[in-house]
Tab-separated table of C-alpha atoms in Angstrom:
chain	number	residue	atom	x	y	z
J	1	MET	CA	86.047	101.206	140.000
J	2	HIS	CA	85.577	103.982	142.277
J	3	PRO	CA	88.127	107.012	142.146
J	4	SER	CA	90.333	107.225	145.172
J	5	LEU	CA	89.929	109.819	147.851
J	6	GLU	CA	92.851	111.896	146.434
J	7	ALA	CA	91.148	111.727	142.980
J	8	GLN	CA	88.018	112.648	144.408
J	9	ALA	CA	89.641	115.627	146.224
J	10	HIS	CA	91.408	116.780	143.094
J	11	ALA	CA	88.193	116.783	141.256
J	12	ALA	CA	86.626	118.965	143.959
J	13	ARG	CA	89.507	121.334	143.842
J	14	ARG	CA	89.104	121.636	140.060
J	15	ARG	CA	85.340	122.358	140.448
J	16	ARG	CA	85.946	125.220	143.041
J	17	LEU	CA	88.639	126.651	140.791
J	18	LEU	CA	86.457	126.825	137.793
J	19	ALA	CA	83.559	128.177	139.812
J	20	ALA	CA	85.833	130.888	140.980
J	21	LEU	CA	87.294	131.706	137.545
J	22	GLN	CA	84.148	131.491	135.565
J	23	GLY	CA	81.267	132.421	137.902
J	24	ASP	CA	78.356	132.852	135.726
J	25	GLY	CA	80.276	132.231	132.596
J	26	ALA	CA	82.337	135.287	132.254
J	27	ALA	CA	86.063	134.731	131.707
J	28	PRO	CA	88.680	136.630	133.585
J	29	ALA	CA	88.952	140.209	132.259
J	30	ALA	CA	92.574	141.041	133.020
J	31	PRO	CA	95.791	139.162	131.792
J	32	ILE	CA	96.570	136.324	134.025
J	33	ALA	CA	99.699	135.384	135.967
J	34	LEU	CA	100.428	132.692	138.562
J	35	ALA	CA	100.512	133.699	142.204
J	36	LYS	CA	103.394	131.531	143.668
J	37	ARG	CA	104.764	131.424	147.210
J	38	THR	CA	108.171	130.437	145.860
J	39	SER	CA	109.881	130.665	142.549
J	40	ASN	CA	112.902	129.128	140.803
J	41	LEU	CA	113.019	131.751	137.995
J	42	PHE	CA	116.021	134.162	138.151
J	43	ARG	CA	114.582	137.077	136.008
J	44	ASP	CA	112.404	140.102	137.075
J	45	ARG	CA	109.617	141.721	135.383
J	46	ASP	CA	109.984	145.312	134.151
J	47	GLY	CA	106.427	146.382	135.391
J	48	LYS	CA	105.516	147.417	131.779
J	49	GLY	CA	103.062	144.467	131.060
J	50	GLY	CA	100.111	146.064	132.931
J	51	PRO	CA	97.841	144.865	135.703
J	52	ARG	CA	97.494	141.036	135.886
J	53	ARG	CA	94.804	138.881	137.652
J	54	HIS	CA	97.063	136.436	139.799
J	55	LEU	CA	95.627	132.969	140.056
J	56	ASP	CA	96.460	131.246	143.332
J	57	LEU	CA	96.740	127.408	142.462
J	58	GLY	CA	98.452	126.675	145.807
J	59	ASP	CA	95.918	124.070	146.619
J	60	PHE	CA	96.947	122.015	143.717
J	61	ASP	CA	99.937	120.580	145.515
J	62	HIS	CA	99.069	116.907	146.057
J	63	VAL	CA	100.190	113.611	144.841
J	64	ILE	CA	96.968	111.932	143.395
J	65	GLY	CA	98.163	108.448	142.929
J	66	ILE	CA	100.893	106.049	142.165
J	67	ASP	CA	100.422	103.152	139.746
J	68	ALA	CA	103.314	100.653	140.291
J	69	SER	CA	101.992	98.292	137.459
J	70	TYR	CA	102.549	101.124	135.034
J	71	ASN	CA	105.461	102.833	136.751
J	72	THR	CA	103.499	106.247	136.825
J	73	VAL	CA	102.840	108.909	139.344
J	74	GLU	CA	99.689	111.215	139.001
J	75	VAL	CA	100.540	114.622	140.595
J	76	GLU	CA	99.152	118.255	140.701
J	77	GLY	CA	101.108	120.935	139.112
J	78	MET	CA	102.103	122.823	142.337
J	79	ALA	CA	103.329	119.634	144.148
J	80	THR	CA	106.972	120.240	144.849
J	81	ASP	CA	109.585	117.724	143.882
J	82	GLU	CA	110.328	117.112	147.630
J	83	THR	CA	106.598	116.095	148.036
J	84	LEU	CA	106.719	113.904	144.814
J	85	VAL	CA	109.935	112.286	145.787
J	86	ALA	CA	108.573	111.336	149.303
J	87	ALA	CA	105.564	109.846	148.032
J	88	THR	CA	107.199	107.711	145.258
J	89	LEU	CA	109.944	106.415	147.445
J	90	GLN	CA	107.488	104.945	149.723
J	91	HIS	CA	106.437	102.681	146.870
J	92	GLY	CA	110.075	101.854	145.811
J	93	MET	CA	110.187	104.196	142.843
J	94	MET	CA	111.366	107.694	141.990
J	95	PRO	CA	110.218	110.261	139.159
J	96	ALA	CA	112.149	109.559	136.012
J	97	VAL	CA	114.023	112.783	136.187
J	98	VAL	CA	114.202	114.578	139.632
J	99	PRO	CA	115.394	118.222	139.262
J	100	GLN	CA	118.145	119.321	141.760
J	101	LEU	CA	116.103	121.616	144.076
J	102	LYS	CA	113.337	120.467	146.498
J	103	THR	CA	111.099	123.643	145.797
J	104	ILE	CA	110.933	123.036	142.046
J	105	THR	CA	107.218	122.047	141.311
J	106	ALA	CA	106.135	119.232	138.959
J	107	GLY	CA	104.205	121.761	136.773
J	108	GLY	CA	107.209	124.104	136.824
J	109	ALA	CA	109.719	121.578	135.712
J	110	VAL	CA	107.596	120.837	132.638
J	111	ALA	CA	106.495	124.407	131.737
J	112	GLY	CA	110.267	125.223	132.225
J	113	VAL	CA	112.929	122.732	131.557
J	114	GLY	CA	113.968	120.209	134.252
J	115	ILE	CA	117.218	118.080	134.214
J	116	GLU	CA	119.239	115.885	136.394
J	117	ALA	CA	121.752	112.897	136.417
J	118	THR	CA	119.258	110.450	134.926
J	119	SER	CA	118.851	112.645	131.699
J	120	MET	CA	121.512	110.879	129.761
J	121	ARG	CA	118.831	108.188	129.399
J	122	GLN	CA	115.485	109.623	130.459
J	123	GLY	CA	115.782	113.133	128.918
J	124	LEU	CA	114.270	116.247	130.488
J	125	VAL	CA	111.229	116.249	132.944
J	126	HIS	CA	108.912	116.708	130.135
J	127	HIS	CA	110.206	113.744	128.239
J	128	SER	CA	108.761	111.503	131.113
J	129	MET	CA	105.275	113.041	130.743
J	130	ARG	CA	102.359	110.669	129.892
J	131	GLU	CA	99.347	113.130	130.460
J	132	LEU	CA	98.732	116.747	131.115
J	133	ASP	CA	95.793	118.918	132.203
J	134	VAL	CA	96.312	122.554	131.544
J	135	LEU	CA	94.360	125.480	132.941
J	136	LEU	CA	94.123	127.867	129.767
J	137	PRO	CA	94.311	131.497	130.019
J	138	ASP	CA	90.575	131.906	129.534
J	139	GLY	CA	89.675	129.736	132.499
J	140	HIS	CA	89.071	126.416	130.655
J	141	ILE	CA	90.806	123.168	131.381
J	142	VAL	CA	91.912	120.791	128.568
J	143	HIS	CA	93.207	117.275	128.886
J	144	CYS	CA	96.410	116.547	126.754
J	145	THR	CA	98.092	113.388	125.725
J	146	PRO	CA	100.430	112.511	122.941
J	147	ASP	CA	97.739	111.211	120.708
J	148	ASN	CA	94.465	113.074	121.604
J	149	GLU	CA	92.835	116.290	120.038
J	150	HIS	CA	95.176	118.480	122.175
J	151	ARG	CA	98.412	116.608	121.256
J	152	ASP	CA	99.628	120.072	119.889
J	153	LEU	CA	99.546	121.498	123.486
J	154	PHE	CA	101.085	118.394	124.989
J	155	PHE	CA	104.140	118.789	122.796
J	156	GLY	CA	104.053	122.551	122.909
J	157	PHE	CA	103.552	123.231	126.576
J	158	PRO	CA	107.126	122.470	127.769
J	159	ASN	CA	109.260	125.639	127.852
J	160	SER	CA	106.139	127.798	127.571
J	161	TYR	CA	106.480	129.330	131.098
J	162	GLY	CA	102.739	129.986	131.664
J	163	SER	CA	102.373	131.736	128.402
J	164	LEU	CA	99.898	128.968	127.233
J	165	GLY	CA	98.421	128.169	130.595
J	166	TYR	CA	99.256	126.339	133.900
J	167	ALA	CA	99.693	122.559	134.633
J	168	LEU	CA	96.996	121.408	136.908
J	169	ARG	CA	97.612	117.780	136.826
J	170	LEU	CA	100.307	115.488	135.232
J	171	VAL	CA	100.989	111.843	134.814
J	172	LEU	CA	104.773	111.109	135.017
J	173	ARG	CA	106.958	108.009	134.448
J	174	THR	CA	108.798	106.562	137.324
J	175	LEU	CA	111.758	104.336	137.781
J	176	PRO	CA	112.406	101.599	140.337
J	177	VAL	CA	115.034	102.387	143.019
J	178	LEU	CA	117.150	100.451	145.432
J	179	PRO	CA	118.059	101.673	148.976
J	180	CYS	CA	121.261	103.328	148.245
J	181	VAL	CA	123.410	104.815	145.488
J	182	ARG	CA	127.133	104.068	144.972
J	183	VAL	CA	128.931	106.910	143.403
J	184	GLU	CA	132.317	106.863	141.865
J	185	HIS	CA	134.091	110.230	141.527
J	186	ILE	CA	136.795	110.097	138.663
J	187	GLY	CA	139.122	112.798	138.154
J	188	PHE	CA	140.521	114.068	134.858
J	189	ASP	CA	143.086	116.798	134.084
J	190	LYS	CA	142.082	117.274	130.440
J	191	PRO	CA	138.684	118.310	129.157
J	192	ALA	CA	138.862	116.033	126.152
J	193	ASP	CA	139.384	113.028	128.293
J	194	PHE	CA	136.619	114.123	130.706
J	195	PHE	CA	134.044	114.389	127.787
J	196	ALA	CA	135.104	111.100	126.414
J	197	ALA	CA	134.607	109.379	129.618
J	198	LEU	CA	131.344	111.086	130.049
J	199	ALA	CA	130.084	109.737	126.781
J	200	GLU	CA	131.203	106.406	127.485
J	201	ALA	CA	129.460	106.434	130.883
J	202	CYS	CA	126.180	107.397	129.117
J	203	GLU	CA	126.424	104.250	126.980
J	204	GLY	CA	127.000	101.912	130.000
J	205	ASP	CA	125.053	100.714	132.773
J	206	ALA	CA	125.204	103.704	135.057
J	207	ASP	CA	121.838	104.914	136.640
J	208	PHE	CA	123.329	108.490	137.099
J	209	VAL	CA	125.849	110.499	135.360
J	210	ASP	CA	126.926	114.115	135.896
J	211	GLY	CA	130.168	116.027	136.647
J	212	VAL	CA	131.793	119.133	137.919
J	213	VAL	CA	134.435	121.310	136.492
J	214	PHE	CA	136.560	122.975	139.285
J	215	GLY	CA	138.999	124.205	136.768
J	216	LEU	CA	140.466	123.696	133.134
J	217	GLY	CA	142.824	121.046	134.762
J	218	SER	CA	140.266	119.590	137.491
J	219	LEU	CA	137.353	117.938	136.194
J	220	VAL	CA	135.337	115.313	138.134
J	221	LEU	CA	132.927	112.774	136.583
J	222	ASN	CA	130.337	111.179	138.898
J	223	ILE	CA	128.923	107.677	138.010
J	224	GLY	CA	126.141	106.529	140.187
J	225	ARG	CA	124.506	103.166	140.442
J	226	PHE	CA	121.796	101.791	142.582
J	227	ALA	CA	122.850	99.259	145.421
J	228	HIS	CA	121.048	97.076	147.723
J	229	ALA	CA	123.496	97.712	150.527
J	230	ALA	CA	126.239	100.144	151.574
J	231	LEU	CA	129.800	99.753	153.132
J	232	TRP	CA	129.036	103.119	154.713
J	233	LEU	CA	126.477	105.922	154.273
J	234	SER	CA	127.566	109.662	153.970
J	235	ASN	CA	125.235	112.438	154.772
J	236	TYR	CA	125.497	115.821	153.518
J	237	GLU	CA	122.455	117.636	154.888
J	238	PHE	CA	124.333	119.561	157.675
J	239	GLU	CA	127.989	119.692	158.508
J	240	ARG	CA	129.512	117.964	155.505
J	241	ILE	CA	129.416	119.649	151.993
J	242	TYR	CA	128.807	117.409	149.052
J	243	TYR	CA	130.568	119.134	146.307
J	244	ARG	CA	133.792	119.079	148.321
J	245	SER	CA	133.614	115.318	148.631
J	246	LEU	CA	134.048	114.957	144.938
J	247	LEU	CA	137.647	115.874	145.213
J	248	GLU	CA	138.107	113.774	148.395
J	249	MET	CA	136.211	110.465	148.039
J	250	PRO	CA	136.939	108.213	145.004
J	251	VAL	CA	133.875	106.179	145.938
J	252	ASP	CA	130.889	107.228	148.181
J	253	TYR	CA	127.560	105.808	149.344
J	254	LEU	CA	124.422	107.666	150.049
J	255	ARG	CA	120.730	106.655	150.797
J	256	THR	CA	118.659	107.163	147.677
J	257	HIS	CA	116.719	110.092	149.281
J	258	ASP	CA	119.799	111.866	150.067
J	259	TYR	CA	121.477	111.288	146.727
J	260	LEU	CA	118.431	112.691	145.031
J	261	TRP	CA	118.876	115.989	147.213
J	262	ARG	CA	122.597	116.020	147.285
J	263	TRP	CA	122.616	119.388	145.707
J	264	ASP	CA	119.903	121.051	147.653
J	265	THR	CA	121.716	121.447	151.020
J	266	ASP	CA	124.267	123.935	149.609
J	267	TRP	CA	122.286	124.954	146.389
J	268	PHE	CA	125.176	123.018	144.543
J	269	TRP	CA	128.004	125.489	146.010
J	270	CYS	CA	126.038	128.784	145.931
J	271	SER	CA	125.569	128.751	149.607
J	272	ARG	CA	129.114	130.104	149.881
J	273	ASN	CA	127.835	133.388	148.838
J	274	PHE	CA	125.922	133.658	151.980
J	275	GLY	CA	128.739	132.552	154.188
J	276	ALA	CA	126.823	129.237	154.921
J	277	GLN	CA	129.851	127.026	154.163
J	278	ASN	CA	131.563	128.579	157.315
J	279	ARG	CA	131.268	125.998	160.047
J	280	LEU	CA	129.977	128.540	162.700
J	281	VAL	CA	127.450	130.015	160.332
J	282	ARG	CA	126.405	126.580	159.305
J	283	ARG	CA	125.730	125.538	162.921
J	284	LEU	CA	123.896	128.965	163.621
J	285	LEU	CA	121.624	128.435	160.642
J	286	GLY	CA	120.953	124.820	161.609
J	287	ARG	CA	119.945	121.799	159.499
J	288	GLY	CA	116.507	123.043	158.848
J	289	HIS	CA	117.739	126.310	157.066
J	290	LEU	CA	120.527	124.646	155.031
J	291	ASN	CA	118.495	124.363	151.752
J	292	SER	CA	117.511	126.018	148.523
J	293	ARG	CA	114.568	127.589	150.130
J	294	THR	CA	116.789	129.712	152.456
J	295	TYR	CA	119.219	130.619	149.793
J	296	THR	CA	116.354	131.669	147.269
J	297	ARG	CA	114.994	134.026	149.897
J	298	LEU	CA	118.361	135.604	150.697
J	299	MET	CA	119.025	136.006	146.968
J	300	ARG	CA	115.843	137.801	146.413
J	301	LEU	CA	116.538	140.195	149.429
J	302	ASN	CA	119.886	140.775	148.002
J	303	ALA	CA	118.455	141.688	144.568
J	304	ARG	CA	115.912	143.970	146.202
J	305	TRP	CA	118.402	145.968	148.406
J	306	GLY	CA	121.529	145.443	146.045
J	307	VAL	CA	124.062	144.772	148.898
J	308	THR	CA	126.487	142.809	146.925
J	309	ARG	CA	126.348	145.273	144.097
J	310	ARG	CA	126.886	148.185	146.295
J	311	LEU	CA	129.869	146.321	148.083
J	312	ALA	CA	131.367	145.670	144.705
J	313	GLU	CA	130.970	149.270	143.700
J	314	CYS	CA	132.841	150.301	146.867
J	315	ARG	CA	135.803	148.207	145.473
J	316	GLY	CA	135.557	149.668	142.180
J	317	LEU	CA	134.014	146.744	140.508
J	318	HIS	CA	131.239	146.505	137.832
J	319	THR	CA	129.069	143.442	138.243
J	320	GLU	CA	126.591	141.135	136.346
J	321	SER	CA	124.672	138.296	137.455
J	322	VAL	CA	125.272	135.348	135.207
J	323	ILE	CA	122.811	132.510	136.100
J	324	GLN	CA	122.543	130.125	133.171
J	325	ASP	CA	122.028	126.507	132.066
J	326	VAL	CA	122.759	125.732	128.530
J	327	ASP	CA	122.684	122.480	126.427
J	328	ILE	CA	125.621	121.944	123.908
J	329	PRO	CA	126.145	118.939	121.636
J	330	LEU	CA	128.798	116.747	123.013
J	331	ARG	CA	130.975	117.400	119.929
J	332	ALA	CA	131.168	121.235	120.838
J	333	ALA	CA	131.356	120.803	124.589
J	334	PRO	CA	135.213	121.270	124.913
J	335	ASP	CA	135.085	124.465	122.762
J	336	PHE	CA	132.199	125.922	125.059
J	337	LEU	CA	134.060	125.132	128.201
J	338	GLU	CA	137.057	126.760	126.852
J	339	PHE	CA	134.945	129.843	126.062
J	340	LEU	CA	133.119	129.756	129.362
J	341	LEU	CA	136.383	129.825	131.332
J	342	ARG	CA	138.173	132.361	129.196
J	343	GLU	CA	135.238	134.922	128.830
J	344	ILE	CA	133.073	134.349	131.843
J	345	GLY	CA	135.346	132.681	134.444
J	346	ILE	CA	132.666	131.245	136.744
J	347	LEU	CA	133.725	128.162	138.704
J	348	PRO	CA	132.673	125.483	139.579
J	349	VAL	CA	130.480	124.561	136.574
J	350	TRP	CA	127.933	121.754	136.810
J	351	ILE	CA	127.964	119.132	133.936
J	352	CYS	CA	125.001	116.875	133.154
J	353	PRO	CA	124.547	114.728	130.029
J	354	LEU	CA	121.134	114.854	128.172
J	355	ARG	CA	119.623	112.770	125.361
J	356	VAL	CA	116.145	112.745	123.846
J	357	PRO	CA	114.804	109.199	124.859
J	358	ASP	CA	112.049	109.064	122.176
J	359	PRO	CA	112.971	110.322	118.635
J	360	HIS	CA	109.333	110.512	117.726
J	361	ALA	CA	108.433	112.937	120.512
J	362	HIS	CA	109.076	116.432	119.371
J	363	PHE	CA	108.689	119.132	121.869
J	364	ALA	CA	108.580	122.103	119.676
J	365	LEU	CA	109.448	125.004	122.177
J	366	TYR	CA	112.677	123.316	123.152
J	367	PRO	CA	114.014	121.555	120.117
J	368	LEU	CA	116.710	119.039	120.673
J	369	GLU	CA	118.167	116.811	117.969
J	370	ALA	CA	117.225	113.135	118.415
J	371	GLY	CA	120.161	110.885	118.630
J	372	THR	CA	122.551	113.688	119.766
J	373	LEU	CA	124.197	113.564	123.095
J	374	TYR	CA	124.055	117.166	124.789
J	375	VAL	CA	125.960	118.450	127.607
J	376	ASN	CA	124.241	120.727	130.022
J	377	PHE	CA	126.494	123.418	131.671
J	378	GLY	CA	125.060	125.167	134.727
J	379	PHE	CA	126.895	128.040	136.019
J	380	TRP	CA	125.658	130.498	138.518
J	381	ASP	CA	127.349	133.507	139.881
J	382	VAL	CA	128.127	137.275	139.575
J	383	VAL	CA	130.942	138.290	137.083
J	384	GLU	CA	133.058	141.102	138.502
J	385	ARG	CA	135.219	143.342	136.307
J	386	ARG	CA	137.111	146.630	136.704
J	387	GLU	CA	135.940	147.799	133.323
J	388	ALA	CA	132.342	148.814	132.574
J	389	HIS	CA	130.056	147.001	129.978
J	390	GLU	CA	126.655	147.429	128.635
J	391	ALA	CA	123.918	145.721	130.655
J	392	GLY	CA	123.796	142.091	129.869
J	393	HIS	CA	127.126	142.019	128.273
J	394	PHE	CA	128.245	138.584	129.508
J	395	ASN	CA	124.971	136.846	129.255
J	396	ARG	CA	124.859	138.042	125.669
J	397	LEU	CA	128.283	136.550	125.010
J	398	VAL	CA	126.997	133.242	126.409
J	399	GLU	CA	123.788	133.339	124.137
J	400	GLN	CA	125.779	134.128	121.119
J	401	GLU	CA	128.077	131.309	121.746
J	402	VAL	CA	125.441	128.789	122.403
J	403	LEU	CA	123.903	129.777	119.143
J	404	ARG	CA	127.043	129.443	117.242
J	405	LEU	CA	127.593	125.915	118.573
J	406	GLY	CA	124.188	124.657	117.792
J	407	GLY	CA	123.025	124.473	121.437
J	408	ILE	CA	120.033	125.830	123.351
J	409	LYS	CA	119.626	127.988	126.420
J	410	SER	CA	117.173	127.516	129.458
J	411	LEU	CA	114.904	130.507	129.750
J	412	TYR	CA	114.396	130.632	133.641
J	413	SER	CA	116.877	133.453	133.925
J	414	ASP	CA	117.869	136.656	132.018
J	415	SER	CA	117.836	136.476	128.412
J	416	PHE	CA	118.891	139.187	125.713
J	417	PHE	CA	118.068	137.498	122.483
J	418	THR	CA	116.760	139.583	119.680
J	419	ARG	CA	113.256	138.656	118.525
J	420	GLU	CA	114.577	137.023	115.210
J	421	GLU	CA	117.168	134.882	117.269
J	422	PHE	CA	114.522	133.818	119.744
J	423	ASP	CA	112.041	132.793	116.997
J	424	ARG	CA	114.579	130.636	115.256
J	425	ALA	CA	115.720	128.950	118.504
J	426	TYR	CA	112.523	128.322	120.144
J	427	GLY	CA	109.902	127.297	117.636
J	428	ALA	CA	108.197	130.463	116.727
J	429	ASP	CA	105.884	129.114	113.947
J	430	VAL	CA	104.516	126.307	116.183
J	431	TYR	CA	104.156	128.669	119.052
J	432	ALA	CA	102.052	131.219	117.041
J	433	GLY	CA	99.711	128.441	116.237
J	434	LEU	CA	99.355	127.345	119.886
J	435	LYS	CA	98.989	131.013	120.902
J	436	GLN	CA	96.166	131.377	118.535
J	437	ARG	CA	94.391	128.138	119.339
J	438	TYR	CA	94.756	128.279	123.209
J	439	ASP	CA	95.159	132.009	124.001
J	440	PRO	CA	93.541	133.966	121.118
J	441	GLU	CA	92.862	136.978	123.311
J	442	GLY	CA	96.380	137.246	124.647
J	443	ARG	CA	95.464	136.872	128.268
J	444	ALA	CA	98.834	135.370	129.148
J	445	PRO	CA	102.025	137.293	127.980
J	446	HIS	CA	103.768	136.008	124.940
J	447	LEU	CA	106.817	133.787	125.552
J	448	TYR	CA	109.242	136.266	124.240
J	449	ASP	CA	107.848	139.207	126.185
J	450	LYS	CA	107.794	137.157	129.382
J	451	CYS	CA	111.191	135.532	129.039
J	452	VAL	CA	113.195	138.270	127.293
J	453	LEU	CA	111.506	141.510	127.848
J	454	GLY	CA	110.474	140.640	131.416
J	455	ARG	CA	106.807	141.569	131.003
C-alpha cells in the first residue's frame, strides 16, 4: 500500500530537517532550543544558559492521517490542537483529550502535561499516545512505542519539556463524537458535597466532567454528554461569556466544536484582566481577536513592560504572578481548596478530575498513582498584598502544600522547588538514565535547570 500524500510530505520534511541539522554528518555544536512562534509556557529564562541553536520546526504542523478503524490520528508535533480538532471532527471523532486552548500543540501537550474534561476517564494527553517520533538533541530521530527498543523514551518523554528532544510525529487515540453536547451545571454551597458529586459523576456515564469554584460557598459541577440533537444551541465565541453561564443556566447545549473550545474565547476568565469582558471593548476587539492567542500576546507585552506591576506599586501593593495547575488526590481536595482560598485567594478556580486509564503505563517524569482519582486545580492571576514578601513566596506556599498532600504540580510556569524536592517528585533516577542515553553530551538543558532555574 502506497503512503498517502500527507505521509510522503511528512517524510520529505524529515529528510530536509535531517539534511539541515547533520549536513556532512556533523551534529549541531551549540545546545539546542525550539524556536516557536507562540508558547503556552508561563516562565522566563534567566539568560544564564548560554547561546543556543534554535530549531525551527514550524513546518511540522500537519495532520498526516486519520484511521477511523483503529480510532487514531497521526499528527506532527507542531500542529495546534485547533488544527487537530478541525481534522478529526470531519471524521466524526475528536482527540481523546483536547487541552483547553487552541494554540497548544500536539507535541507540547505531550512534552508538557495536557488535561481536559475527558481526563476523568482518558487521563492526560500523553495517556492517549500510541507512537512517538522524537528529534534528539544530537539531531537524530528515534521511533518510540510502548514495546520497542525506545520504550524508555516513550514513557519518559512526557513532562520532559524539550530536555530530551522534540516530538516530530505522534499517533494519538481518538473518541467518537455526536453533533452536540448537553451540559448540566449543578451548584453546591459546600466543598465536601461538590467533591463527592464530582467523584460520583466520574463513575457514571458522563462524557465530560469539570467544575468551577467561584467561592467557598459557590461551586458548580459541569457534566457533559454527547447528544444527537439540541433544544437550542448556545454560542460563546463573541458577546456571551461561557463561565458566567455556569451560574445562570442549569442546562445548556453547544455544538461539539464550540464545547471543545468553550474556554478559549475568554482564556477561561482571564480576559477580564485586559478589559475584554466589557461589552464595548469586546465589540472593538471583534470575534477574531477574542481568543487565547490575543491574550497571550498581551500578557507577554505586559510582562515585558511591567504595566500592571507599576500600577500596583502606585497603589502601594506588592504583586506576584501565581499561574499554576496542580493535581491533588481527591481525598485531599477539600483541604487544598481551603488552603488555596485562605493563603492565595485567587478566584475563580478551574476543577478537572483526572485518573490514569492504564495502570500498567507508568510515565516516569509525571508519576500518578494508578487507581487514584485526582483533582486538577487551575488558578491563574496576580496576588496583591500590602506587605512585601520574598520573590516566589506564594508560589512556594502552593508547592509545599501540593507536596504535603501527595499531589504533583505542572511545570509550565514558575517553579521554586529545591533540587532535592524536584528529584523526589519528578522521577530523577529514571530521568538521569534517559539523559545519559538520549542526550549524553548535554545539548539540551537539564529539566530542573529549565523548569526551575529558567535556563
